[in-house]
Each structure stands twice: as C-alpha cells, then as structure tokens.
XYZ file of C-alpha atoms in Angstrom:
104
model
C 6.494 -22.466 5.882
C 3.434 -20.747 4.451
C 4.041 -18.063 1.835
C 2.592 -14.646 2.693
C 0.137 -13.187 0.198
C 1.272 -9.855 -1.282
C -1.458 -7.458 -2.439
C -0.564 -4.356 -4.431
C -2.705 -1.233 -4.380
C -2.072 1.514 -6.903
C -4.015 4.689 -7.515
C -4.213 8.438 -7.465
C -1.921 10.408 -5.174
C -4.762 12.892 -4.650
C -8.298 11.603 -4.277
C -11.753 12.403 -2.950
C -12.762 11.507 0.604
C -15.058 8.839 -0.851
C -12.212 7.172 -2.749
C -9.935 7.486 0.296
C -12.571 5.706 2.417
C -12.821 2.926 -0.184
C -9.025 2.525 -0.209
C -8.972 2.466 3.597
C -11.620 -0.281 3.666
C -9.626 -2.276 1.107
C -6.557 -1.874 3.313
C -8.502 -3.055 6.360
C -9.505 -6.170 4.425
C -5.876 -6.797 3.477
C -4.755 -6.361 7.083
C -7.516 -8.549 8.549
C -6.460 -11.365 6.235
C -2.810 -11.025 7.310
C -1.749 -10.218 3.767
C 1.108 -7.801 3.010
C 0.189 -4.490 1.379
C 2.518 -3.124 -1.310
C 1.875 0.400 -2.574
C 3.626 3.549 -3.750
C 3.886 4.822 -0.180
C 2.639 8.385 -0.640
C -0.785 10.057 -0.254
C -4.280 9.604 -1.631
C -5.282 6.033 -2.433
C -1.898 4.749 -1.250
C -2.274 6.372 2.167
C -5.881 5.249 2.531
C -4.976 1.619 1.856
C -1.937 1.807 4.135
C -3.972 3.377 6.926
C -6.596 0.638 6.806
C -4.018 -2.147 6.744
C -1.981 -0.499 9.511
C -5.069 -0.141 11.743
C -5.669 -3.895 11.401
C -2.066 -4.636 12.410
C -1.036 -5.571 8.880
C 2.315 -5.123 7.178
C 2.594 -2.112 4.866
C 5.403 -1.714 2.341
C 5.841 1.543 0.455
C 7.904 1.537 -2.738
C 8.671 5.251 -2.877
C 9.306 7.246 -6.056
C 12.274 9.190 -4.706
C 15.357 8.554 -2.628
C 14.040 9.684 0.767
C 12.447 7.054 2.991
C 11.069 9.847 5.190
C 8.700 10.850 2.369
C 6.459 7.849 3.114
C 3.022 8.389 4.601
C 2.793 7.697 8.363
C 1.152 4.286 7.871
C 4.040 2.700 5.966
C 5.973 0.292 8.166
C 8.656 -0.519 5.587
C 9.543 2.393 3.275
C 11.760 1.496 0.323
C 13.153 4.438 -1.671
C 13.501 3.454 -5.336
C 14.483 6.644 -7.169
C 12.266 5.398 -10.031
C 9.420 7.924 -9.996
C 6.221 6.440 -11.427
C 8.287 3.477 -12.601
C 8.020 2.134 -9.068
C 4.523 0.950 -10.002
C 6.205 -1.822 -11.987
C 7.865 -2.961 -8.768
C 4.527 -2.895 -6.929
C 3.036 -5.102 -9.642
C 6.043 -7.445 -9.748
C 6.126 -7.871 -5.968
C 2.385 -8.595 -5.726
C 0.299 -11.724 -6.154
C -2.677 -9.526 -7.082
C -3.030 -5.796 -7.759
C -5.995 -3.481 -7.210
C -6.062 -0.153 -9.077
C -8.253 2.585 -7.618
C -8.393 5.602 -9.940
C -5.343 7.456 -11.199
C-alpha cells in the first residue's frame, strides 16, 4: 500500500485577494497530485488552499481551533475540532510531511 503524502498549509486567517489566490493555486497543486491537505480549517489562507484542493477533488482536513466542527470553511471535507486554539498549528505540522507557510 502506498502512503499518502500529507501537505500542511498554515497562514493568516485574513488575507488579501492576491494571497488568497496564491493559496488557492497551492491547494489546486496539492489536489492535482492526490496529496492530502492539512490546515487550520478556517478562513483566509486556509480557505484558499482548501478551496483549490477541493476543486481538484483532493482531500481536505481542517484541524479547527475550537470545539465546533461546523466552524470549518465550506471546503473542508474532514473537520476535526481540537479545542487547542492556535496550538492546533503544532498538529498541522506534526501530521504533515511538508508544511507551507503563507503569511501570518
């Protein structure tokens, strides 16, 4: 069985349209390569990357800061509430084979 590649994307929860477009293109690349996207699951860079990956049919995992899985952006296929706030970024890093940070 082939191991799936896990790519983490972390970044600002609020970002410019230009940065959002860059995150979305990164997500599309992740999805096209059939890698799994791990991110914080909310808005900004996280949503841009998730949107791109989702549009390519990729798997998107959101490690959420709070306890409500419904707080995830609409492009997260697997929301995981952590209750860890910003500490969830450590989980994104730990779960990933490589991490890309875009601002924030």
